[in-house]
PDB file of C-alpha atoms and ligand atoms in Angstrom:
ATOM      1  CA  UNK A   1      30.831-207.132 -31.674  1.00 38.00           C
ATOM      2  CA  UNK A   2      30.721-209.122 -34.952  1.00 39.00           C
ATOM      3  CA  UNK A   3      33.842-210.960 -36.169  1.00 42.00           C
ATOM      4  CA  UNK A   4      34.147-208.448 -38.966  1.00 40.00           C
ATOM      5  CA  UNK A   5      33.927-205.413 -36.687  1.00 40.00           C
ATOM      6  CA  UNK A   6      36.359-207.086 -34.317  1.00 40.00           C
ATOM      7  CA  UNK A   7      38.827-207.460 -37.177  1.00 38.00           C
ATOM      8  CA  UNK A   8      38.347-203.803 -38.173  1.00 35.00           C
ATOM      9  CA  UNK A   9      38.874-202.781 -34.570  1.00 40.00           C
ATOM     10  CA  UNK A  10      42.063-204.845 -34.438  1.00 40.00           C
ATOM     11  CA  UNK A  11      43.234-203.294 -37.684  1.00 37.00           C
ATOM     12  CA  UNK A  12      42.658-199.808 -36.304  1.00 39.00           C
ATOM     13  CA  UNK A  13      44.423-200.764 -33.057  1.00 41.00           C
ATOM     14  CA  UNK A  14      47.428-201.949 -35.053  1.00 38.00           C
ATOM     15  CA  UNK A  15      47.632-198.580 -36.798  1.00 40.00           C
ATOM     16  CA  UNK A  16      47.271-196.611 -33.513  1.00 44.00           C
ATOM     17  CA  UNK A  17      49.849-198.704 -31.684  1.00 46.00           C
ATOM     18  CA  UNK A  18      51.291-197.539 -28.463  1.00 58.00           C
ATOM     19  CA  UNK A  19      51.619-193.786 -28.884  1.00 48.00           C
ATOM     20  CA  UNK A  20      50.704-194.419 -32.484  1.00 49.00           C
ATOM     21  CA  UNK A  21      49.585-192.210 -35.313  1.00 47.00           C
ATOM     22  CA  UNK A  22      46.762-189.777 -34.762  1.00 49.00           C
ATOM     23  CA  UNK A  23      43.453-190.792 -36.296  1.00 52.00           C
ATOM     24  CA  UNK A  24      41.385-187.850 -37.593  1.00 55.00           C
ATOM     25  CA  UNK A  25      38.556-188.652 -35.170  1.00 70.00           C
ATOM     26  CA  UNK A  26      40.748-189.188 -32.105  1.00 80.00           C
ATOM     27  CA  UNK A  27      39.647-187.136 -29.091  1.00 87.00           C
ATOM     28  CA  UNK A  28      42.369-184.811 -27.972  1.00 90.00           C
ATOM     29  CA  UNK A  29      44.580-186.091 -25.125  1.00 95.00           C
ATOM     30  CA  UNK A  30      47.951-184.988 -23.846  1.00 95.00           C
ATOM     31  CA  UNK A  31      50.325-185.266 -20.859  1.00 96.00           C
ATOM     32  CA  UNK A  32      49.266-181.925 -19.294  1.00 92.00           C
ATOM     33  CA  UNK A  33      45.789-180.526 -18.718  1.00 86.00           C
ATOM     34  CA  UNK A  34      44.216-183.517 -20.447  1.00 87.00           C
ATOM     35  CA  UNK A  35      46.843-185.861 -18.977  1.00 92.00           C
ATOM     36  CA  UNK A  36      46.866-189.478 -17.795  1.00 96.00           C
ATOM     37  CA  UNK A  37      44.596-188.896 -14.761  1.00 93.00           C
ATOM     38  CA  UNK A  38      41.875-187.561 -17.064  1.00 95.00           C
ATOM     39  CA  UNK A  39      42.188-189.749 -20.182  1.00 97.00           C
ATOM     40  CA  UNK A  40      39.145-191.904 -19.163  1.00 96.00           C
ATOM     41  CA  UNK A  41      37.033-188.676 -18.931  1.00 95.00           C
ATOM     42  CA  UNK A  42      37.830-187.524 -22.450  1.00 95.00           C
ATOM     43  CA  UNK A  43      36.016-190.244 -24.401  1.00 95.00           C
ATOM     44  CA  UNK A  44      33.901-193.351 -23.577  1.00 95.00           C
ATOM     45  CA  UNK A  45      36.385-195.347 -25.703  1.00 96.00           C
ATOM     46  CA  UNK A  46      39.106-194.453 -23.125  1.00 97.00           C
ATOM     47  CA  UNK A  47      37.305-196.045 -20.131  1.00 97.00           C
ATOM     48  CA  UNK A  48      39.922-198.811 -19.912  1.00 98.00           C
ATOM     49  CA  UNK A  49      42.587-196.203 -19.016  1.00 98.00           C
ATOM     50  CA  UNK A  50      40.850-195.990 -15.529  1.00 97.00           C
ATOM     51  CA  UNK A  51      38.873-199.207 -15.227  1.00 97.00           C
ATOM     52  CA  UNK A  52      41.525-201.646 -16.562  1.00 98.00           C
ATOM     53  CA  UNK A  53      43.373-203.978 -14.232  1.00 98.00           C
ATOM     54  CA  UNK A  54      46.195-204.856 -16.604  1.00 98.00           C
ATOM     55  CA  UNK A  55      47.553-201.398 -17.497  1.00 98.00           C
ATOM     56  CA  UNK A  56      51.035-200.292 -18.504  1.00 98.00           C
ATOM     57  CA  UNK A  57      53.648-199.147 -17.643  1.00 98.00           C
ATOM     58  CA  UNK A  58      54.462-200.800 -14.363  1.00 98.00           C
ATOM     59  CA  UNK A  59      57.378-200.679 -11.895  1.00 97.00           C
ATOM     60  CA  UNK A  60      59.682-203.597 -12.481  1.00 96.00           C
ATOM     61  CA  UNK A  61      61.791-204.958  -9.634  1.00 90.00           C
ATOM     62  CA  UNK A  62      64.479-207.509  -9.204  1.00 76.00           C
ATOM     63  CA  UNK A  63      64.138-210.156  -8.084  1.00 69.00           C
ATOM     64  CA  UNK A  64      61.095-211.118 -10.108  1.00 71.00           C
ATOM     65  CA  UNK A  65      60.065-214.717 -10.791  1.00 82.00           C
ATOM     66  CA  UNK A  66      63.072-216.030 -12.695  1.00 84.00           C
ATOM     67  CA  UNK A  67      62.418-218.209 -15.758  1.00 87.00           C
ATOM     68  CA  UNK A  68      65.637-218.104 -17.790  1.00 83.00           C
ATOM     69  CA  UNK A  69      64.250-220.174 -20.725  1.00 84.00           C
ATOM     70  CA  UNK A  70      61.152-218.075 -21.226  1.00 89.00           C
ATOM     71  CA  UNK A  71      62.880-215.250 -23.178  1.00 91.00           C
ATOM     72  CA  UNK A  72      61.509-214.004 -26.449  1.00 94.00           C
ATOM     73  CA  UNK A  73      63.491-214.466 -29.695  1.00 95.00           C
ATOM     74  CA  UNK A  74      64.547-211.278 -31.495  1.00 96.00           C
ATOM     75  CA  UNK A  75      64.902-211.647 -35.271  1.00 97.00           C
ATOM     76  CA  UNK A  76      66.023-208.223 -36.380  1.00 98.00           C
ATOM     77  CA  UNK A  77      67.934-207.053 -39.463  1.00 98.00           C
ATOM     78  CA  UNK A  78      68.711-203.802 -41.268  1.00 98.00           C
ATOM     79  CA  UNK A  79      65.776-201.822 -42.746  1.00 98.00           C
ATOM     80  CA  UNK A  80      66.519-199.945 -45.969  1.00 97.00           C
ATOM     81  CA  UNK A  81      64.300-196.979 -45.097  1.00 97.00           C
ATOM     82  CA  UNK A  82      61.867-195.894 -42.395  1.00 98.00           C
ATOM     83  CA  UNK A  83      59.393-192.941 -42.472  1.00 98.00           C
ATOM     84  CA  UNK A  84      59.289-190.648 -39.455  1.00 98.00           C
ATOM     85  CA  UNK A  85      56.138-188.829 -38.283  1.00 98.00           C
ATOM     86  CA  UNK A  86      55.767-186.199 -35.597  1.00 98.00           C
ATOM     87  CA  UNK A  87      52.201-187.173 -34.526  1.00 96.00           C
ATOM     88  CA  UNK A  88      51.941-184.558 -31.744  1.00 96.00           C
ATOM     89  CA  UNK A  89      52.659-187.193 -29.041  1.00 96.00           C
ATOM     90  CA  UNK A  90      55.884-188.801 -30.159  1.00 98.00           C
ATOM     91  CA  UNK A  91      58.252-189.349 -33.040  1.00 98.00           C
ATOM     92  CA  UNK A  92      57.074-192.509 -34.744  1.00 98.00           C
ATOM     93  CA  UNK A  93      59.118-194.482 -37.272  1.00 98.00           C
ATOM     94  CA  UNK A  94      56.983-196.723 -39.529  1.00 98.00           C
ATOM     95  CA  UNK A  95      58.680-199.946 -40.582  1.00 98.00           C
ATOM     96  CA  UNK A  96      57.734-201.483 -43.932  1.00 97.00           C
ATOM     97  CA  UNK A  97      55.720-204.752 -43.506  1.00 92.00           C
ATOM     98  CA  UNK A  98      58.227-206.701 -45.608  1.00 94.00           C
ATOM     99  CA  UNK A  99      61.382-205.668 -43.699  1.00 97.00           C
ATOM    100  CA  UNK A 100      61.678-209.159 -42.170  1.00 97.00           C
ATOM    101  CA  UNK A 101      61.968-207.801 -38.592  1.00 98.00           C
ATOM    102  CA  UNK A 102      60.060-209.742 -35.966  1.00 98.00           C
ATOM    103  CA  UNK A 103      60.057-211.189 -32.510  1.00 98.00           C
ATOM    104  CA  UNK A 104      58.844-214.629 -31.485  1.00 97.00           C
ATOM    105  CA  UNK A 105      56.828-214.667 -28.214  1.00 96.00           C
ATOM    106  CA  UNK A 106      55.876-218.098 -26.864  1.00 94.00           C
ATOM    107  CA  UNK A 107      55.917-219.550 -30.415  1.00 95.00           C
ATOM    108  CA  UNK A 108      53.966-216.698 -32.048  1.00 97.00           C
ATOM    109  CA  UNK A 109      55.754-214.465 -34.574  1.00 98.00           C
ATOM    110  CA  UNK A 110      55.035-210.696 -34.230  1.00 98.00           C
ATOM    111  CA  UNK A 111      56.139-208.388 -37.095  1.00 98.00           C
ATOM    112  CA  UNK A 112      57.796-205.051 -36.298  1.00 98.00           C
ATOM    113  CA  UNK A 113      55.450-202.298 -37.571  1.00 98.00           C
ATOM    114  CA  UNK A 114      56.755-199.116 -35.881  1.00 98.00           C
ATOM    115  CA  UNK A 115      58.905-197.695 -33.106  1.00 98.00           C
ATOM    116  CA  UNK A 116      58.605-194.522 -31.086  1.00 98.00           C
ATOM    117  CA  UNK A 117      59.856-192.727 -27.977  1.00 98.00           C
ATOM    118  CA  UNK A 118      58.768-191.511 -24.557  1.00 98.00           C
ATOM    119  CA  UNK A 119      60.549-188.987 -22.270  1.00 98.00           C
ATOM    120  CA  UNK A 120      61.375-189.790 -19.496  1.00 98.00           C
ATOM    121  CA  UNK A 121      61.012-193.551 -19.350  1.00 98.00           C
ATOM    122  CA  UNK A 122      57.573-194.999 -18.629  1.00 98.00           C
ATOM    123  CA  UNK A 123      58.696-198.243 -16.961  1.00 98.00           C
ATOM    124  CA  UNK A 124      60.983-198.145 -13.938  1.00 98.00           C
ATOM    125  CA  UNK A 125      63.531-200.811 -13.068  1.00 96.00           C
ATOM    126  CA  UNK A 126      64.377-201.195  -9.398  1.00 93.00           C
ATOM    127  CA  UNK A 127      62.730-197.835  -8.765  1.00 93.00           C
ATOM    128  CA  UNK A 128      64.708-195.885 -11.274  1.00 94.00           C
ATOM    129  CA  UNK A 129      63.566-194.105 -14.418  1.00 97.00           C
ATOM    130  CA  UNK A 130      65.854-193.280 -17.338  1.00 98.00           C
ATOM    131  CA  UNK A 131      66.041-190.325 -19.693  1.00 98.00           C
ATOM    132  CA  UNK A 132      63.885-191.924 -22.402  1.00 98.00           C
ATOM    133  CA  UNK A 133      62.262-195.188 -23.450  1.00 98.00           C
ATOM    134  CA  UNK A 134      62.016-196.744 -26.862  1.00 98.00           C
ATOM    135  CA  UNK A 135      59.024-198.839 -27.824  1.00 98.00           C
ATOM    136  CA  UNK A 136      59.267-201.257 -30.707  1.00 98.00           C
ATOM    137  CA  UNK A 137      55.701-202.254 -31.576  1.00 98.00           C
ATOM    138  CA  UNK A 138      54.982-205.609 -33.240  1.00 98.00           C
ATOM    139  CA  UNK A 139      51.767-207.114 -34.587  1.00 98.00           C
ATOM    140  CA  UNK A 140      50.811-210.769 -35.032  1.00 98.00           C
ATOM    141  CA  UNK A 141      48.578-211.900 -37.931  1.00 97.00           C
ATOM    142  CA  UNK A 142      45.779-212.199 -35.349  1.00 97.00           C
ATOM    143  CA  UNK A 143      46.092-208.501 -34.603  1.00 97.00           C
ATOM    144  CA  UNK A 144      47.604-209.061 -31.184  1.00 97.00           C
ATOM    145  CA  UNK A 145      50.384-206.561 -30.160  1.00 98.00           C
ATOM    146  CA  UNK A 146      53.733-207.194 -28.544  1.00 98.00           C
ATOM    147  CA  UNK A 147      55.925-204.325 -27.503  1.00 98.00           C
ATOM    148  CA  UNK A 148      59.670-204.541 -26.877  1.00 98.00           C
ATOM    149  CA  UNK A 149      60.835-201.677 -24.617  1.00 98.00           C
ATOM    150  CA  UNK A 150      64.346-200.359 -24.177  1.00 98.00           C
ATOM    151  CA  UNK A 151      65.125-197.934 -21.372  1.00 98.00           C
ATOM    152  CA  UNK A 152      67.599-195.325 -22.633  1.00 98.00           C
ATOM    153  CA  UNK A 153      70.233-193.854 -20.345  1.00 98.00           C
ATOM    154  CA  UNK A 154      72.201-190.687 -21.207  1.00 98.00           C
ATOM    155  CA  UNK A 155      75.631-190.979 -22.727  1.00 96.00           C
ATOM    156  CA  UNK A 156      77.979-188.230 -23.751  1.00 94.00           C
ATOM    157  CA  UNK A 157      78.574-189.580 -27.293  1.00 95.00           C
ATOM    158  CA  UNK A 158      76.320-190.027 -30.310  1.00 95.00           C
ATOM    159  CA  UNK A 159      74.613-193.414 -30.419  1.00 97.00           C
ATOM    160  CA  UNK A 160      72.918-195.608 -33.072  1.00 96.00           C
ATOM    161  CA  UNK A 161      69.694-193.784 -32.299  1.00 98.00           C
ATOM    162  CA  UNK A 162      71.207-190.385 -33.136  1.00 98.00           C
ATOM    163  CA  UNK A 163      70.527-190.742 -36.874  1.00 97.00           C
ATOM    164  CA  UNK A 164      66.885-191.271 -36.139  1.00 98.00           C
ATOM    165  CA  UNK A 165      66.515-188.671 -33.394  1.00 98.00           C
ATOM    166  CA  UNK A 166      68.414-185.930 -35.237  1.00 97.00           C
ATOM    167  CA  UNK A 167      66.071-186.452 -38.224  1.00 97.00           C
ATOM    168  CA  UNK A 168      62.986-185.978 -35.998  1.00 96.00           C
ATOM    169  CA  UNK A 169      60.385-183.732 -37.737  1.00 97.00           C
ATOM    170  CA  UNK A 170      60.035-180.655 -35.473  1.00 95.00           C
ATOM    171  CA  UNK A 171      56.307-179.923 -35.957  1.00 95.00           C
ATOM    172  CA  UNK A 172      53.145-182.097 -35.560  1.00 96.00           C
ATOM    173  CA  UNK A 173      52.208-183.559 -38.902  1.00 96.00           C
ATOM    174  CA  UNK A 174      55.646-183.277 -40.419  1.00 97.00           C
ATOM    175  CA  UNK A 175      57.433-186.293 -41.828  1.00 98.00           C
ATOM    176  CA  UNK A 176      60.970-187.398 -42.585  1.00 97.00           C
ATOM    177  CA  UNK A 177      62.944-190.404 -43.772  1.00 97.00           C
ATOM    178  CA  UNK A 178      65.984-192.282 -42.412  1.00 98.00           C
ATOM    179  CA  UNK A 179      67.781-194.851 -44.440  1.00 97.00           C
ATOM    180  CA  UNK A 180      69.803-197.907 -43.355  1.00 97.00           C
ATOM    181  CA  UNK A 181      68.312-198.349 -39.877  1.00 98.00           C
ATOM    182  CA  UNK A 182      69.428-201.434 -37.965  1.00 98.00           C
ATOM    183  CA  UNK A 183      67.216-202.062 -34.921  1.00 98.00           C
ATOM    184  CA  UNK A 184      69.713-204.572 -33.538  1.00 98.00           C
ATOM    185  CA  UNK A 185      71.848-201.599 -32.651  1.00 98.00           C
ATOM    186  CA  UNK A 186      69.120-200.123 -30.448  1.00 98.00           C
ATOM    187  CA  UNK A 187      69.127-203.044 -27.953  1.00 98.00           C
ATOM    188  CA  UNK A 188      71.180-203.340 -24.855  1.00 97.00           C
ATOM    189  CA  UNK A 189      74.146-205.755 -24.851  1.00 94.00           C
ATOM    190  CA  UNK A 190      72.693-207.849 -21.982  1.00 93.00           C
ATOM    191  CA  UNK A 191      69.300-209.149 -23.224  1.00 93.00           C
ATOM    192  CA  UNK A 192      67.807-210.168 -19.835  1.00 94.00           C
ATOM    193  CA  UNK A 193      64.227-209.146 -19.969  1.00 95.00           C
ATOM    194  CA  UNK A 194      61.142-208.598 -17.872  1.00 96.00           C
ATOM    195  CA  UNK A 195      57.932-209.977 -19.314  1.00 96.00           C
ATOM    196  CA  UNK A 196      54.356-209.261 -18.347  1.00 97.00           C
ATOM    197  CA  UNK A 197      50.873-208.728 -19.747  1.00 98.00           C
ATOM    198  CA  UNK A 198      49.857-205.115 -20.080  1.00 98.00           C
ATOM    199  CA  UNK A 199      48.243-202.440 -22.242  1.00 98.00           C
ATOM    200  CA  UNK A 200      48.952-199.532 -24.570  1.00 98.00           C
ATOM    201  CA  UNK A 201      50.446-196.702 -22.518  1.00 98.00           C
ATOM    202  CA  UNK A 202      48.400-194.145 -24.502  1.00 98.00           C
ATOM    203  CA  UNK A 203      44.599-193.841 -25.067  1.00 97.00           C
ATOM    204  CA  UNK A 204      42.668-196.035 -25.582  1.00 97.00           C
ATOM    205  CA  UNK A 205      44.903-198.025 -23.110  1.00 98.00           C
ATOM    206  CA  UNK A 206      43.758-201.298 -24.797  1.00 98.00           C
ATOM    207  CA  UNK A 207      44.839-204.431 -22.822  1.00 98.00           C
ATOM    208  CA  UNK A 208      46.114-207.737 -24.115  1.00 98.00           C
ATOM    209  CA  UNK A 209      49.597-206.460 -25.031  1.00 98.00           C
ATOM    210  CA  UNK A 210      52.594-208.716 -24.602  1.00 98.00           C
ATOM    211  CA  UNK A 211      55.301-206.606 -22.915  1.00 98.00           C
ATOM    212  CA  UNK A 212      58.991-207.328 -22.898  1.00 98.00           C
ATOM    213  CA  UNK A 213      61.191-204.754 -21.177  1.00 98.00           C
ATOM    214  CA  UNK A 214      64.966-205.157 -21.130  1.00 97.00           C
ATOM    215  CA  UNK A 215      66.393-205.123 -17.645  1.00 95.00           C
ATOM    216  CA  UNK A 216      69.452-203.126 -18.785  1.00 96.00           C
ATOM    217  CA  UNK A 217      69.332-199.845 -20.556  1.00 97.00           C
ATOM    218  CA  UNK A 218      70.896-198.768 -23.840  1.00 98.00           C
ATOM    219  CA  UNK A 219      72.567-195.430 -24.433  1.00 98.00           C
ATOM    220  CA  UNK A 220      71.027-192.246 -25.848  1.00 98.00           C
ATOM    221  CA  UNK A 221      73.190-189.117 -26.248  1.00 98.00           C
ATOM    222  CA  UNK A 222      72.534-186.145 -24.046  1.00 98.00           C
ATOM    223  CA  UNK A 223      72.264-183.887 -27.111  1.00 98.00           C
ATOM    224  CA  UNK A 224      69.533-186.096 -28.574  1.00 98.00           C
ATOM    225  CA  UNK A 225      67.650-186.123 -25.231  1.00 98.00           C
ATOM    226  CA  UNK A 226      67.762-182.305 -25.050  1.00 98.00           C
ATOM    227  CA  UNK A 227      66.550-181.997 -28.688  1.00 98.00           C
ATOM    228  CA  UNK A 228      63.698-184.427 -28.037  1.00 98.00           C
ATOM    229  CA  UNK A 229      62.727-182.635 -24.821  1.00 98.00           C
ATOM    230  CA  UNK A 230      62.376-179.431 -26.819  1.00 97.00           C
ATOM    231  CA  UNK A 231      59.780-181.162 -28.975  1.00 97.00           C
ATOM    232  CA  UNK A 232      58.046-183.131 -26.198  1.00 97.00           C
ATOM    233  CA  UNK A 233      58.828-181.821 -22.715  1.00 96.00           C
ATOM    234  CA  UNK A 234      57.386-184.946 -21.048  1.00 95.00           C
ATOM    235  CA  UNK A 235      55.537-187.881 -22.566  1.00 97.00           C
ATOM    236  CA  UNK A 236      55.403-190.668 -19.958  1.00 97.00           C
ATOM    237  CA  UNK A 237      52.364-192.231 -18.369  1.00 98.00           C
ATOM    238  CA  UNK A 238      52.994-192.851 -14.669  1.00 97.00           C
ATOM    239  CA  UNK A 239      53.421-196.472 -13.474  1.00 98.00           C
ATOM    240  CA  UNK A 240      50.113-198.328 -12.948  1.00 98.00           C
ATOM    241  CA  UNK A 241      49.000-200.837 -10.250  1.00 97.00           C
ATOM    242  CA  UNK A 242      50.036-204.459 -10.930  1.00 96.00           C
ATOM    243  CA  UNK A 243      46.862-206.078  -9.471  1.00 96.00           C
ATOM    244  CA  UNK A 244      48.759-209.277  -8.879  1.00 93.00           C
ATOM    245  CA  UNK A 245      49.988-209.758 -12.432  1.00 95.00           C
ATOM    246  CA  UNK A 246      53.039-212.003 -12.625  1.00 94.00           C
ATOM    247  CA  UNK A 247      56.308-210.496 -13.898  1.00 95.00           C
ATOM    248  CA  UNK A 248      58.842-212.931 -15.177  1.00 94.00           C
ATOM    249  CA  UNK A 249      62.586-212.245 -15.474  1.00 93.00           C
ATOM    250  CA  UNK A 250      63.873-214.257 -18.444  1.00 93.00           C
ATOM    251  CA  UNK A 251      67.279-214.964 -20.009  1.00 83.00           C
ATOM    252  CA  UNK A 252      69.127-215.406 -22.253  1.00 67.00           C
ATOM    253  CA  UNK A 253      71.855-213.960 -19.971  1.00 49.00           C
TER     254      UNK A 253
HETATM  255 ZN1   ZN B 301      54.871-196.245 -26.359  1.00 88.62          ZN
END
């Protein structure tokens, strides 16, 4: 692959993200008949979904290797407006490139580009799944991806995610807008985090993704979970083998 084609591939990857928008040429995949066990059979470009040894999601267990100082820095602030898209796999919110939202992973700044949902959760913590999982997808100037994952547990009351989820477009291809979105409100109070090297959890399952999964969940209302389930009955890839990859449990708490 030439440097130019590598850059183009990275750019396409950044657009696709994890459960990202549907490219016109994308081979069909889903979570049912053409589900996770078959993704690698659907297209040569999806071979990593079966052959990869650094796939996501994974089961996260306490105790992991504990490195309190190795936590990522979250630099989030309110976003005036995000565009929502029902891409047939998830509800994806596109974040403007100049919103100023970013995370810093081992000294590298990754800019927030989009966030989206899975139902039920993809990662498990100490063997337990939660009702949903939020993925905040970030891109470095090099094209590398870093995903911040928040497991969402049901709550009886509306939550900060309700304004996004209740605005979810109800048919594939439809769009919507939500104003004054503050991603800081989506995070758990306790920011302890698991970190590991993984992949996109959707085809093409590309590896080299920096994963940070909060150990503690944040709330999502039962009404929002029920509405989301009506759109996407299930959209979680099962946990994948770790193949000896280290998982670090980092602070700041
Ligand atoms: Zn995702």
